[in-house]
Amino acid sequence: MCGIVGYIGTREAYPIIIEGLKRLEYRGYDSAGIALFDGTDLKVSKTKGKVSDLEARADKEITKHGNIGIGHTRWATHGVPNDVNSHPHLSNSGDLVIIHNGIIENYESLKQELMTRGFTFQSDTDTEVLINLIEDVKIKENVKLGKAVQIALNQVIGAYAIAVFDKTKPEEIVIARLGSPLAVGVGEDEFFIASDASPFLEYTKNAIYLEDEEMAIIRFHKAIKVRKIKDDTIVPAYVQKLQMNLEQIEKGGYDHFMLKEIHEQPKAITDTYRGRLLRNEAIIKMAGVEDNMKRFLNANRIIIVACGTSWHAGLVAEYIFEDLARIPVEVEYASEFRYRNPVITENDIVIAISQSGETADTLAAIKLAKSKGAFVFGVCNVVGSSIARETDAGAYTHAGPEIGVASTKAFTTQITVLTLMALRLARAKGTINSTDFRQHLLELELIPQKVEEALKSDAHIKMIADIYKDSRNCLYLGRGFNFPVALEGALKLKEISYIHAEGYPAAEMKHGPIALIDENMPIIVIATKKGHYEKVVSNIQEIKSRKGKIIGIVTAGDTQVRDLADHVIEVPDTLESLSPLLTTIPLQLLSYHIAVLLDKNVDQPRNLAKSVTVE
Ligand code: F6R
């Protein structure tokens, strides 16, 4: 993971790098550092902690002046988060400096070899090994920095996005990528380097995304040249016009990004179906599906691969695809799928779901599926991301940037895209009649306004959060389409409040978890009217007779669960298959409020990072 930023041009690099790092803190935030060339020498400041800690330290340590520099915000892989392990790292001579996002897997053997040639190491990191390997090559082979980087990278096994410069030649930065994202902002007489485009949005809308196995030497005043790391072949540098704007990546008056993103869901869902759901014409248009309709119709089965919240969206999709389109679906953790020699044929369709489009395990699962001849369809949020580019076809979620580490609007928009796909395929296969199809379109179009309605319970949910904030454990139960929502609710709570939570299919409770229930255990039960309502009510009775505290997520107007539960939170009525889009909302708000009341860092929970680019 980690976020990297670099600048070369005519402006002061320090504020650009610091502000850029703050925008990339979602990628990791256990230490941060910066290196600047101030016209005469290299100035480095780095520290354990967040970018704000780096600012405080840099104020005392360096002059903060210079037009070329690189910076890093870290999510530790090799070596604990401390000052020494923070990036940037210097080579033994002190001339070369590097920032790195990724993992060098063979660093230990490279390190041993370098030590036999007299190199010494201050840190426990793989990155310090890489910069000394580059230095070793540069001296041994008597080559320029770009060539030394290229030769060194050909000896490396692992993943990286790097930026390197040489203080004795401070007019160029060498960058390279394999497995970790890297974007270059192209301004007038200046270049910006970053893990994503957010650090340079206010300076330029022109971006080049480096592909895997590509590198570039960025020289002040010169056009950027991209080449293959392997064999030096020049590849065309494709400049994209960015569609994002600055407001999208700011908090806009909310206390946290997570709260902003929860409240953005009505708009995000609308943006997701805009232009695809044409209710008056009673059609769904999705280019990625239309263009590959034959494959979808002939598919033996769909295999969904994803991680975390995206995996939960995949589970909801399993119910929806099987129910509407009658296509068998299997949902796999990408991390398991990639390593277990799965049976995949050319008639399988793999759908990879990923908000960031950079999750290493999901990317590896895609590559594996492709190597076995499967057709891979991507559902991503980040435009131009690695997964979006690696898949054969796909559909973007159009949720806009999601910055809070806990995924919210990505989840509901993923479900929206997958529902549109299932409906489109159901229509093509004739597994849904036109009346039901039209009703689904109508109901889907009403979802944003119903989400708005569900958001109105915010104050009531905050009150419930206050009652249960000190719980040590929590159970989430749901059935059918809402079983994955129970899993997602539990994940949201544990990741931002650090309260242990489990999601279960309500009927499975009797097979074990019921033993946990006592008068201190809050149990959130999704008990909407459509979908096994009576069965869930029986499960609630079972909890009540064991004195568990029941928080029911119910359909507006429900009285039966209200009479049994300690608290209820209402959501508007909708079709059973669409109900996850509504029942998710109170669960997001509940975990948000509990985390805020416990004074946790909601947007940057401990040990986590937004985009998991290491396996
Ligand atoms: C949880 C969360 C993670 C991600 C997971 C996959 O709130 O955000 O579980 O869902 O790391 O990330 P993407 O969707 O970017 O592949």
mmCIF file of C-alpha atoms in Angstrom, residues 138-501:
data_model
loop_
_atom_site.group_PDB
_atom_site.id
_atom_site.type_symbol
_atom_site.label_atom_id
_atom_site.label_comp_id
_atom_site.label_asym_id
_atom_site.label_seq_id
_atom_site.Cartn_x
_atom_site.Cartn_y
_atom_site.Cartn_z
ATOM 1 C CA LYS A 138 25.170 2.492 -11.144
ATOM 2 C CA ILE A 139 28.745 2.314 -9.869
ATOM 3 C CA LYS A 140 29.586 -1.167 -11.139
ATOM 4 C CA GLU A 141 28.196 -0.694 -14.619
ATOM 5 C CA ASN A 142 29.082 3.004 -14.803
ATOM 6 C CA VAL A 143 25.621 3.925 -16.081
ATOM 7 C CA LYS A 144 23.202 6.809 -15.584
ATOM 8 C CA LEU A 145 20.442 6.645 -12.976
ATOM 9 C CA GLY A 146 17.677 5.599 -15.414
ATOM 10 C CA LYS A 147 19.706 2.658 -16.690
ATOM 11 C CA ALA A 148 20.759 1.649 -13.170
ATOM 12 C CA VAL A 149 17.122 1.609 -12.051
ATOM 13 C CA GLN A 150 16.196 -0.498 -15.040
ATOM 14 C CA ILE A 151 18.981 -3.062 -14.487
ATOM 15 C CA ALA A 152 18.229 -3.256 -10.762
ATOM 16 C CA LEU A 153 14.509 -3.750 -11.294
ATOM 17 C CA ASN A 154 15.221 -6.654 -13.585
ATOM 18 C CA GLN A 155 16.859 -8.381 -10.601
ATOM 19 C CA VAL A 156 13.944 -7.756 -8.317
ATOM 20 C CA ILE A 157 10.983 -10.032 -7.560
ATOM 21 C CA GLY A 158 7.953 -8.310 -6.145
ATOM 22 C CA ALA A 159 5.735 -5.301 -6.611
ATOM 23 C CA TYR A 160 6.595 -1.646 -6.724
ATOM 24 C CA ALA A 161 5.787 1.881 -7.638
ATOM 25 C CA ILE A 162 8.962 3.890 -7.097
ATOM 26 C CA ALA A 163 10.344 7.358 -7.577
ATOM 27 C CA VAL A 164 14.107 7.899 -7.354
ATOM 28 C CA PHE A 165 16.410 10.851 -7.819
ATOM 29 C CA ASP A 166 20.084 11.590 -7.584
ATOM 30 C CA LYS A 167 21.180 14.705 -5.703
ATOM 31 C CA THR A 168 24.189 15.039 -7.974
ATOM 32 C CA LYS A 169 21.872 15.307 -10.984
ATOM 33 C CA PRO A 170 18.805 17.027 -9.568
ATOM 34 C CA GLU A 171 16.975 17.656 -12.830
ATOM 35 C CA GLU A 172 15.314 14.293 -13.252
ATOM 36 C CA ILE A 173 13.192 11.794 -11.362
ATOM 37 C CA VAL A 174 13.076 8.150 -12.429
ATOM 38 C CA ILE A 175 9.800 6.320 -11.846
ATOM 39 C CA ALA A 176 8.710 2.721 -12.429
ATOM 40 C CA ARG A 177 5.765 0.476 -11.692
ATOM 41 C CA LEU A 178 4.918 -3.176 -11.328
ATOM 42 C CA GLY A 179 1.776 -4.075 -9.435
ATOM 43 C CA SER A 180 1.334 -0.755 -7.601
ATOM 44 C CA PRO A 181 -0.348 2.254 -9.216
ATOM 45 C CA LEU A 182 1.507 5.296 -10.468
ATOM 46 C CA ALA A 183 0.170 8.404 -12.185
ATOM 47 C CA VAL A 184 2.023 11.352 -13.676
ATOM 48 C CA GLY A 185 0.357 14.760 -13.842
ATOM 49 C CA VAL A 186 1.585 16.678 -16.854
ATOM 50 C CA GLY A 187 1.621 20.448 -16.357
ATOM 51 C CA GLU A 188 3.357 23.234 -18.242
ATOM 52 C CA ASP A 189 7.031 22.833 -17.531
ATOM 53 C CA GLU A 190 6.267 20.701 -14.503
ATOM 54 C CA PHE A 191 5.407 17.119 -13.609
ATOM 55 C CA PHE A 192 3.632 15.612 -10.640
ATOM 56 C CA ILE A 193 4.021 11.990 -9.591
ATOM 57 C CA ALA A 194 1.501 10.246 -7.361
ATOM 58 C CA SER A 195 -0.179 6.962 -6.465
ATOM 59 C CA ASP A 196 -3.409 8.437 -7.809
ATOM 60 C CA ALA A 197 -4.368 11.729 -9.414
ATOM 61 C CA SER A 198 -5.778 13.406 -6.285
ATOM 62 C CA PRO A 199 -2.515 15.186 -5.281
ATOM 63 C CA PHE A 200 -2.310 17.104 -8.551
ATOM 64 C CA LEU A 201 -5.946 17.752 -9.429
ATOM 65 C CA GLU A 202 -5.753 21.507 -8.806
ATOM 66 C CA TYR A 203 -2.656 21.864 -10.984
ATOM 67 C CA THR A 204 -3.444 19.794 -14.046
ATOM 68 C CA LYS A 205 -6.153 17.598 -15.496
ATOM 69 C CA ASN A 206 -3.699 15.820 -17.801
ATOM 70 C CA ALA A 207 -2.545 12.484 -16.475
ATOM 71 C CA ILE A 208 -0.487 9.566 -17.699
ATOM 72 C CA TYR A 209 -1.051 6.258 -15.902
ATOM 73 C CA LEU A 210 1.983 4.035 -16.073
ATOM 74 C CA GLU A 211 1.214 0.407 -16.901
ATOM 75 C CA ASP A 212 2.832 -2.546 -15.154
ATOM 76 C CA GLU A 213 6.459 -3.121 -16.173
ATOM 77 C CA GLU A 214 6.873 0.451 -17.404
ATOM 78 C CA MET A 215 9.263 3.148 -16.310
ATOM 79 C CA ALA A 216 9.898 6.774 -17.221
ATOM 80 C CA ILE A 217 12.580 9.384 -16.768
ATOM 81 C CA ILE A 218 10.937 12.675 -15.968
ATOM 82 C CA ARG A 219 13.087 15.645 -16.879
ATOM 83 C CA PHE A 220 12.348 19.214 -16.184
ATOM 84 C CA HIS A 221 11.428 21.018 -19.484
ATOM 85 C CA LYS A 222 11.343 17.779 -21.498
ATOM 86 C CA ALA A 223 8.572 15.542 -22.743
ATOM 87 C CA ILE A 224 8.075 12.382 -20.707
ATOM 88 C CA LYS A 225 9.305 9.152 -22.313
ATOM 89 C CA VAL A 226 7.816 5.874 -21.151
ATOM 90 C CA ARG A 227 9.653 2.616 -21.767
ATOM 91 C CA LYS A 228 9.451 -1.058 -20.870
ATOM 92 C CA ILE A 229 11.568 -2.032 -17.877
ATOM 93 C CA LYS A 230 12.456 -5.329 -19.490
ATOM 94 C CA ASP A 231 13.864 -4.337 -22.837
ATOM 95 C CA ASP A 232 13.888 -0.546 -23.173
ATOM 96 C CA THR A 233 11.144 -0.466 -25.839
ATOM 97 C CA ILE A 234 9.576 2.989 -25.982
ATOM 98 C CA VAL A 235 5.814 2.888 -25.430
ATOM 99 C CA PRO A 236 3.433 5.727 -26.295
ATOM 100 C CA ALA A 237 2.550 7.864 -23.255
ATOM 101 C CA TYR A 238 -1.209 8.226 -23.412
ATOM 102 C CA VAL A 239 -2.383 11.468 -21.762
ATOM 103 C CA GLN A 240 -5.872 11.160 -20.221
ATOM 104 C CA LYS A 241 -8.158 14.080 -19.329
ATOM 105 C CA LEU A 242 -9.233 13.682 -15.708
ATOM 106 C CA GLN A 243 -12.950 14.044 -14.965
ATOM 107 C CA MET A 244 -12.591 14.362 -11.162
ATOM 108 C CA ASN A 245 -12.773 17.720 -9.446
ATOM 109 C CA LEU A 246 -11.464 19.040 -6.146
ATOM 110 C CA GLU A 247 -14.809 19.230 -4.305
ATOM 111 C CA GLN A 248 -15.238 15.507 -4.783
ATOM 112 C CA ILE A 249 -12.176 14.795 -2.693
ATOM 113 C CA GLU A 250 -12.901 17.285 0.107
ATOM 114 C CA LYS A 251 -15.132 16.826 3.176
ATOM 115 C CA GLY A 252 -17.720 19.407 2.108
ATOM 116 C CA GLY A 253 -18.827 20.388 5.626
ATOM 117 C CA TYR A 254 -19.074 16.852 7.063
ATOM 118 C CA ASP A 255 -16.988 15.863 10.086
ATOM 119 C CA HIS A 256 -15.643 12.796 8.327
ATOM 120 C CA PHE A 257 -15.315 11.468 4.813
ATOM 121 C CA MET A 258 -17.211 8.362 5.883
ATOM 122 C CA LEU A 259 -20.259 10.423 6.909
ATOM 123 C CA LYS A 260 -20.074 12.448 3.707
ATOM 124 C CA GLU A 261 -19.884 9.262 1.670
ATOM 125 C CA ILE A 262 -22.829 7.679 3.521
ATOM 126 C CA HIS A 263 -24.874 10.776 2.687
ATOM 127 C CA GLU A 264 -23.685 10.788 -0.913
ATOM 128 C CA GLN A 265 -25.346 7.437 -1.589
ATOM 129 C CA PRO A 266 -28.588 8.756 -3.108
ATOM 130 C CA LYS A 267 -26.549 10.675 -5.669
ATOM 131 C CA ALA A 268 -23.998 7.904 -6.150
ATOM 132 C CA ILE A 269 -26.696 5.313 -6.850
ATOM 133 C CA THR A 270 -28.394 7.707 -9.281
ATOM 134 C CA ASP A 271 -25.075 8.305 -11.037
ATOM 135 C CA THR A 272 -24.597 4.536 -11.243
ATOM 136 C CA TYR A 273 -27.841 3.846 -13.078
ATOM 137 C CA ARG A 274 -27.937 7.122 -15.031
ATOM 138 C CA GLY A 275 -27.924 6.420 -18.763
ATOM 139 C CA ARG A 276 -28.205 2.680 -18.100
ATOM 140 C CA LEU A 277 -31.682 2.364 -16.654
ATOM 141 C CA LEU A 278 -34.128 3.736 -19.233
ATOM 142 C CA ARG A 279 -37.474 3.218 -17.547
ATOM 143 C CA ASN A 280 -39.677 4.828 -20.196
ATOM 144 C CA GLU A 281 -38.261 2.564 -22.857
ATOM 145 C CA ALA A 282 -38.184 -0.344 -20.378
ATOM 146 C CA ILE A 283 -34.585 -1.210 -21.195
ATOM 147 C CA ILE A 284 -31.230 -1.448 -19.503
ATOM 148 C CA LYS A 285 -28.191 -0.432 -21.526
ATOM 149 C CA MET A 286 -24.762 -1.593 -20.443
ATOM 150 C CA ALA A 287 -22.154 -1.559 -23.154
ATOM 151 C CA GLY A 288 -19.855 -4.075 -21.447
ATOM 152 C CA VAL A 289 -22.717 -6.563 -21.183
ATOM 153 C CA GLU A 290 -24.276 -5.890 -24.640
ATOM 154 C CA ASP A 291 -20.928 -6.329 -26.383
ATOM 155 C CA ASN A 292 -20.438 -9.711 -24.737
ATOM 156 C CA MET A 293 -24.013 -10.891 -24.548
ATOM 157 C CA LYS A 294 -23.315 -14.181 -26.279
ATOM 158 C CA ARG A 295 -20.683 -15.093 -23.721
ATOM 159 C CA PHE A 296 -22.988 -14.207 -20.841
ATOM 160 C CA LEU A 297 -25.862 -16.207 -22.302
ATOM 161 C CA ASN A 298 -23.681 -19.245 -22.917
ATOM 162 C CA ALA A 299 -21.869 -19.087 -19.594
ATOM 163 C CA ASN A 300 -21.830 -22.236 -17.466
ATOM 164 C CA ARG A 301 -21.622 -20.146 -14.362
ATOM 165 C CA ILE A 302 -20.398 -16.868 -12.984
ATOM 166 C CA ILE A 303 -17.544 -16.808 -10.482
ATOM 167 C CA ILE A 304 -17.313 -13.600 -8.481
ATOM 168 C CA VAL A 305 -13.920 -12.729 -6.995
ATOM 169 C CA ALA A 306 -13.402 -9.895 -4.532
ATOM 170 C CA CYS A 307 -12.215 -8.992 -1.040
ATOM 171 C CA GLY A 308 -13.825 -7.437 2.039
ATOM 172 C CA THR A 309 -16.832 -5.249 1.431
ATOM 173 C CA SER A 310 -16.647 -5.915 -2.314
ATOM 174 C CA TRP A 311 -16.897 -9.632 -1.519
ATOM 175 C CA HIS A 312 -20.074 -8.882 0.436
ATOM 176 C CA ALA A 313 -21.463 -7.072 -2.606
ATOM 177 C CA GLY A 314 -20.592 -10.230 -4.557
ATOM 178 C CA LEU A 315 -22.631 -12.317 -2.122
ATOM 179 C CA VAL A 316 -25.650 -10.045 -2.597
ATOM 180 C CA ALA A 317 -25.113 -10.410 -6.354
ATOM 181 C CA GLU A 318 -25.155 -14.198 -6.024
ATOM 182 C CA TYR A 319 -28.702 -14.019 -4.699
ATOM 183 C CA ILE A 320 -29.734 -11.497 -7.352
ATOM 184 C CA PHE A 321 -28.183 -13.257 -10.378
ATOM 185 C CA GLU A 322 -29.538 -16.646 -9.386
ATOM 186 C CA ASP A 323 -32.976 -15.285 -8.550
ATOM 187 C CA LEU A 324 -33.438 -13.073 -11.593
ATOM 188 C CA ALA A 325 -31.200 -14.454 -14.326
ATOM 189 C CA ARG A 326 -31.042 -18.100 -13.217
ATOM 190 C CA ILE A 327 -27.287 -18.253 -13.745
ATOM 191 C CA PRO A 328 -25.339 -20.296 -11.167
ATOM 192 C CA VAL A 329 -22.969 -18.097 -9.212
ATOM 193 C CA GLU A 330 -20.031 -18.840 -6.939
ATOM 194 C CA VAL A 331 -18.492 -16.133 -4.817
ATOM 195 C CA GLU A 332 -14.851 -16.468 -3.886
ATOM 196 C CA TYR A 333 -12.403 -14.565 -1.741
ATOM 197 C CA ALA A 334 -9.833 -13.524 -4.325
ATOM 198 C CA SER A 335 -7.052 -14.402 -1.892
ATOM 199 C CA GLU A 336 -8.250 -18.016 -1.642
ATOM 200 C CA PHE A 337 -9.206 -18.413 -5.280
ATOM 201 C CA ARG A 338 -5.775 -17.418 -6.566
ATOM 202 C CA TYR A 339 -3.959 -20.070 -4.584
ATOM 203 C CA ARG A 340 -6.227 -23.086 -4.722
ATOM 204 C CA ASN A 341 -5.966 -24.361 -8.280
ATOM 205 C CA PRO A 342 -9.626 -23.639 -9.064
ATOM 206 C CA VAL A 343 -11.460 -25.410 -11.858
ATOM 207 C CA ILE A 344 -12.108 -22.722 -14.473
ATOM 208 C CA THR A 345 -13.169 -23.270 -18.054
ATOM 209 C CA GLU A 346 -13.538 -21.072 -21.104
ATOM 210 C CA ASN A 347 -17.286 -21.062 -20.535
ATOM 211 C CA ASP A 348 -16.970 -19.473 -17.119
ATOM 212 C CA ILE A 349 -17.372 -15.782 -16.584
ATOM 213 C CA VAL A 350 -15.418 -14.220 -13.771
ATOM 214 C CA ILE A 351 -16.712 -10.969 -12.321
ATOM 215 C CA ALA A 352 -14.087 -9.097 -10.314
ATOM 216 C CA ILE A 353 -15.444 -6.462 -7.946
ATOM 217 C CA SER A 354 -13.180 -3.773 -6.540
ATOM 218 C CA GLN A 355 -13.700 -0.199 -5.426
ATOM 219 C CA SER A 356 -10.063 0.799 -5.784
ATOM 220 C CA GLY A 357 -9.333 -1.420 -8.733
ATOM 221 C CA GLU A 358 -5.917 -2.004 -7.163
ATOM 222 C CA THR A 359 -6.459 -4.851 -4.689
ATOM 223 C CA ALA A 360 -3.508 -7.186 -5.222
ATOM 224 C CA ASP A 361 -5.371 -10.440 -4.538
ATOM 225 C CA THR A 362 -8.239 -9.526 -6.848
ATOM 226 C CA LEU A 363 -5.807 -8.536 -9.566
ATOM 227 C CA ALA A 364 -3.973 -11.850 -9.196
ATOM 228 C CA ALA A 365 -7.281 -13.773 -9.306
ATOM 229 C CA ILE A 366 -8.125 -12.001 -12.577
ATOM 230 C CA LYS A 367 -4.787 -12.928 -14.102
ATOM 231 C CA LEU A 368 -5.261 -16.541 -13.078
ATOM 232 C CA ALA A 369 -8.788 -16.688 -14.523
ATOM 233 C CA LYS A 370 -7.592 -15.131 -17.782
ATOM 234 C CA SER A 371 -4.744 -17.589 -18.054
ATOM 235 C CA LYS A 372 -7.308 -20.398 -17.929
ATOM 236 C CA GLY A 373 -9.324 -18.844 -20.718
ATOM 237 C CA ALA A 374 -12.202 -17.359 -18.720
ATOM 238 C CA PHE A 375 -13.777 -14.077 -19.734
ATOM 239 C CA VAL A 376 -13.271 -11.512 -16.964
ATOM 240 C CA PHE A 377 -15.674 -8.654 -16.306
ATOM 241 C CA GLY A 378 -14.687 -5.874 -13.883
ATOM 242 C CA VAL A 379 -16.907 -3.854 -11.574
ATOM 243 C CA CYS A 380 -14.671 -1.017 -10.383
ATOM 244 C CA ASN A 381 -15.066 2.467 -9.050
ATOM 245 C CA VAL A 382 -11.696 3.993 -9.875
ATOM 246 C CA VAL A 383 -11.536 4.821 -13.551
ATOM 247 C CA GLY A 384 -8.367 3.668 -15.257
ATOM 248 C CA SER A 385 -7.352 1.506 -12.274
ATOM 249 C CA SER A 386 -5.280 -1.640 -12.756
ATOM 250 C CA ILE A 387 -8.286 -3.970 -12.489
ATOM 251 C CA ALA A 388 -10.332 -1.832 -14.863
ATOM 252 C CA ARG A 389 -7.537 -2.160 -17.385
ATOM 253 C CA GLU A 390 -6.775 -5.819 -16.807
ATOM 254 C CA THR A 391 -10.339 -7.081 -17.316
ATOM 255 C CA ASP A 392 -11.835 -7.976 -20.725
ATOM 256 C CA ALA A 393 -14.862 -5.733 -20.220
ATOM 257 C CA GLY A 394 -16.555 -4.022 -17.341
ATOM 258 C CA ALA A 395 -18.884 -1.478 -15.811
ATOM 259 C CA TYR A 396 -17.821 1.386 -13.582
ATOM 260 C CA THR A 397 -19.811 2.133 -10.447
ATOM 261 C CA HIS A 398 -19.491 5.940 -10.818
ATOM 262 C CA ALA A 399 -19.663 6.401 -7.043
ATOM 263 C CA GLY A 400 -17.065 9.210 -7.146
ATOM 264 C CA PRO A 401 -13.919 9.121 -5.019
ATOM 265 C CA GLU A 402 -14.316 7.128 -1.794
ATOM 266 C CA ILE A 403 -11.782 8.347 0.748
ATOM 267 C CA GLY A 404 -13.017 7.019 4.117
ATOM 268 C CA VAL A 405 -11.219 3.735 4.645
ATOM 269 C CA ALA A 406 -14.489 1.968 5.509
ATOM 270 C CA SER A 407 -16.339 1.357 2.276
ATOM 271 C CA THR A 408 -19.899 2.713 2.133
ATOM 272 C CA LYS A 409 -21.076 4.170 -1.168
ATOM 273 C CA ALA A 410 -18.831 1.750 -3.045
ATOM 274 C CA PHE A 411 -20.874 -1.129 -1.604
ATOM 275 C CA THR A 412 -24.307 0.193 -2.551
ATOM 276 C CA THR A 413 -23.186 1.254 -6.009
ATOM 277 C CA GLN A 414 -21.577 -2.137 -6.623
ATOM 278 C CA ILE A 415 -24.910 -3.753 -5.753
ATOM 279 C CA THR A 416 -26.635 -1.300 -8.097
ATOM 280 C CA VAL A 417 -24.375 -2.194 -11.052
ATOM 281 C CA LEU A 418 -24.701 -5.910 -10.367
ATOM 282 C CA THR A 419 -28.502 -5.607 -10.125
ATOM 283 C CA LEU A 420 -28.577 -3.804 -13.478
ATOM 284 C CA MET A 421 -26.471 -6.574 -14.980
ATOM 285 C CA ALA A 422 -28.673 -9.313 -13.546
ATOM 286 C CA LEU A 423 -31.804 -7.580 -14.824
ATOM 287 C CA ARG A 424 -30.303 -7.056 -18.286
ATOM 288 C CA LEU A 425 -29.304 -10.718 -18.505
ATOM 289 C CA ALA A 426 -32.633 -11.893 -17.101
ATOM 290 C CA ARG A 427 -34.411 -9.951 -19.845
ATOM 291 C CA ALA A 428 -32.154 -11.402 -22.524
ATOM 292 C CA LYS A 429 -32.619 -14.931 -21.184
ATOM 293 C CA GLY A 430 -36.355 -14.526 -20.715
ATOM 294 C CA THR A 431 -36.174 -15.449 -17.027
ATOM 295 C CA ILE A 432 -38.116 -12.340 -16.028
ATOM 296 C CA ASN A 433 -41.418 -11.258 -17.545
ATOM 297 C CA SER A 434 -41.948 -7.724 -18.739
ATOM 298 C CA THR A 435 -44.216 -6.749 -15.825
ATOM 299 C CA ASP A 436 -41.670 -7.810 -13.220
ATOM 300 C CA PHE A 437 -38.862 -6.234 -15.238
ATOM 301 C CA ARG A 438 -40.677 -2.896 -15.387
ATOM 302 C CA GLN A 439 -41.442 -3.083 -11.694
ATOM 303 C CA HIS A 440 -37.770 -3.651 -10.914
ATOM 304 C CA LEU A 441 -36.813 -0.643 -13.029
ATOM 305 C CA LEU A 442 -39.384 1.517 -11.306
ATOM 306 C CA GLU A 443 -38.310 0.385 -7.841
ATOM 307 C CA LEU A 444 -34.628 0.769 -8.619
ATOM 308 C CA GLU A 445 -35.257 4.316 -9.765
ATOM 309 C CA LEU A 446 -36.963 5.035 -6.429
ATOM 310 C CA ILE A 447 -34.051 3.715 -4.358
ATOM 311 C CA PRO A 448 -32.118 7.029 -4.090
ATOM 312 C CA GLN A 449 -35.143 8.774 -2.630
ATOM 313 C CA LYS A 450 -35.722 5.857 -0.245
ATOM 314 C CA VAL A 451 -32.068 5.964 0.840
ATOM 315 C CA GLU A 452 -32.645 9.665 1.569
ATOM 316 C CA GLU A 453 -35.590 8.613 3.732
ATOM 317 C CA ALA A 454 -33.502 5.982 5.540
ATOM 318 C CA LEU A 455 -30.824 8.607 6.270
ATOM 319 C CA LYS A 456 -33.405 10.605 8.254
ATOM 320 C CA SER A 457 -33.082 8.075 11.114
ATOM 321 C CA ASP A 458 -29.602 9.453 11.807
ATOM 322 C CA ALA A 459 -30.429 11.071 15.194
ATOM 323 C CA HIS A 460 -32.350 7.999 16.355
ATOM 324 C CA ILE A 461 -29.443 5.742 15.349
ATOM 325 C CA LYS A 462 -27.002 8.002 17.211
ATOM 326 C CA MET A 463 -29.112 7.570 20.333
ATOM 327 C CA ILE A 464 -28.984 3.763 19.945
ATOM 328 C CA ALA A 465 -25.234 3.987 19.318
ATOM 329 C CA ASP A 466 -24.813 5.797 22.620
ATOM 330 C CA ILE A 467 -26.565 2.965 24.493
ATOM 331 C CA TYR A 468 -24.434 0.188 22.953
ATOM 332 C CA LYS A 469 -21.105 1.910 22.382
ATOM 333 C CA ASP A 470 -19.426 0.111 25.283
ATOM 334 C CA SER A 471 -20.395 -3.396 24.162
ATOM 335 C CA ARG A 472 -17.510 -5.809 23.711
ATOM 336 C CA ASN A 473 -19.295 -7.989 21.147
ATOM 337 C CA CYS A 474 -22.132 -7.647 18.724
ATOM 338 C CA LEU A 475 -24.075 -10.030 16.466
ATOM 339 C CA TYR A 476 -25.632 -9.165 13.119
ATOM 340 C CA LEU A 477 -28.273 -11.460 11.673
ATOM 341 C CA GLY A 478 -30.040 -11.515 8.327
ATOM 342 C CA ARG A 479 -31.499 -14.018 5.895
ATOM 343 C CA GLY A 480 -31.578 -14.335 2.115
ATOM 344 C CA PHE A 481 -30.567 -11.147 0.312
ATOM 345 C CA ASN A 482 -29.893 -9.578 3.703
ATOM 346 C CA PHE A 483 -27.500 -12.195 5.024
ATOM 347 C CA PRO A 484 -24.547 -10.511 3.233
ATOM 348 C CA VAL A 485 -25.757 -7.188 4.647
ATOM 349 C CA ALA A 486 -25.395 -8.676 8.140
ATOM 350 C CA LEU A 487 -21.779 -9.578 7.258
ATOM 351 C CA GLU A 488 -21.175 -6.079 5.966
ATOM 352 C CA GLY A 489 -22.738 -4.466 9.059
ATOM 353 C CA ALA A 490 -20.435 -6.514 11.293
ATOM 354 C CA LEU A 491 -17.377 -5.614 9.207
ATOM 355 C CA LYS A 492 -18.232 -1.898 9.382
ATOM 356 C CA LEU A 493 -18.513 -2.013 13.157
ATOM 357 C CA LYS A 494 -15.315 -3.926 13.804
ATOM 358 C CA GLU A 495 -13.123 -2.013 11.396
ATOM 359 C CA ILE A 496 -13.886 1.473 12.732
ATOM 360 C CA SER A 497 -14.893 0.944 16.379
ATOM 361 C CA TYR A 498 -12.707 -2.128 17.125
ATOM 362 C CA ILE A 499 -15.706 -3.873 18.733
ATOM 363 C CA HIS A 500 -15.807 -7.554 17.913
ATOM 364 C CA ALA A 501 -18.776 -8.278 15.662
#
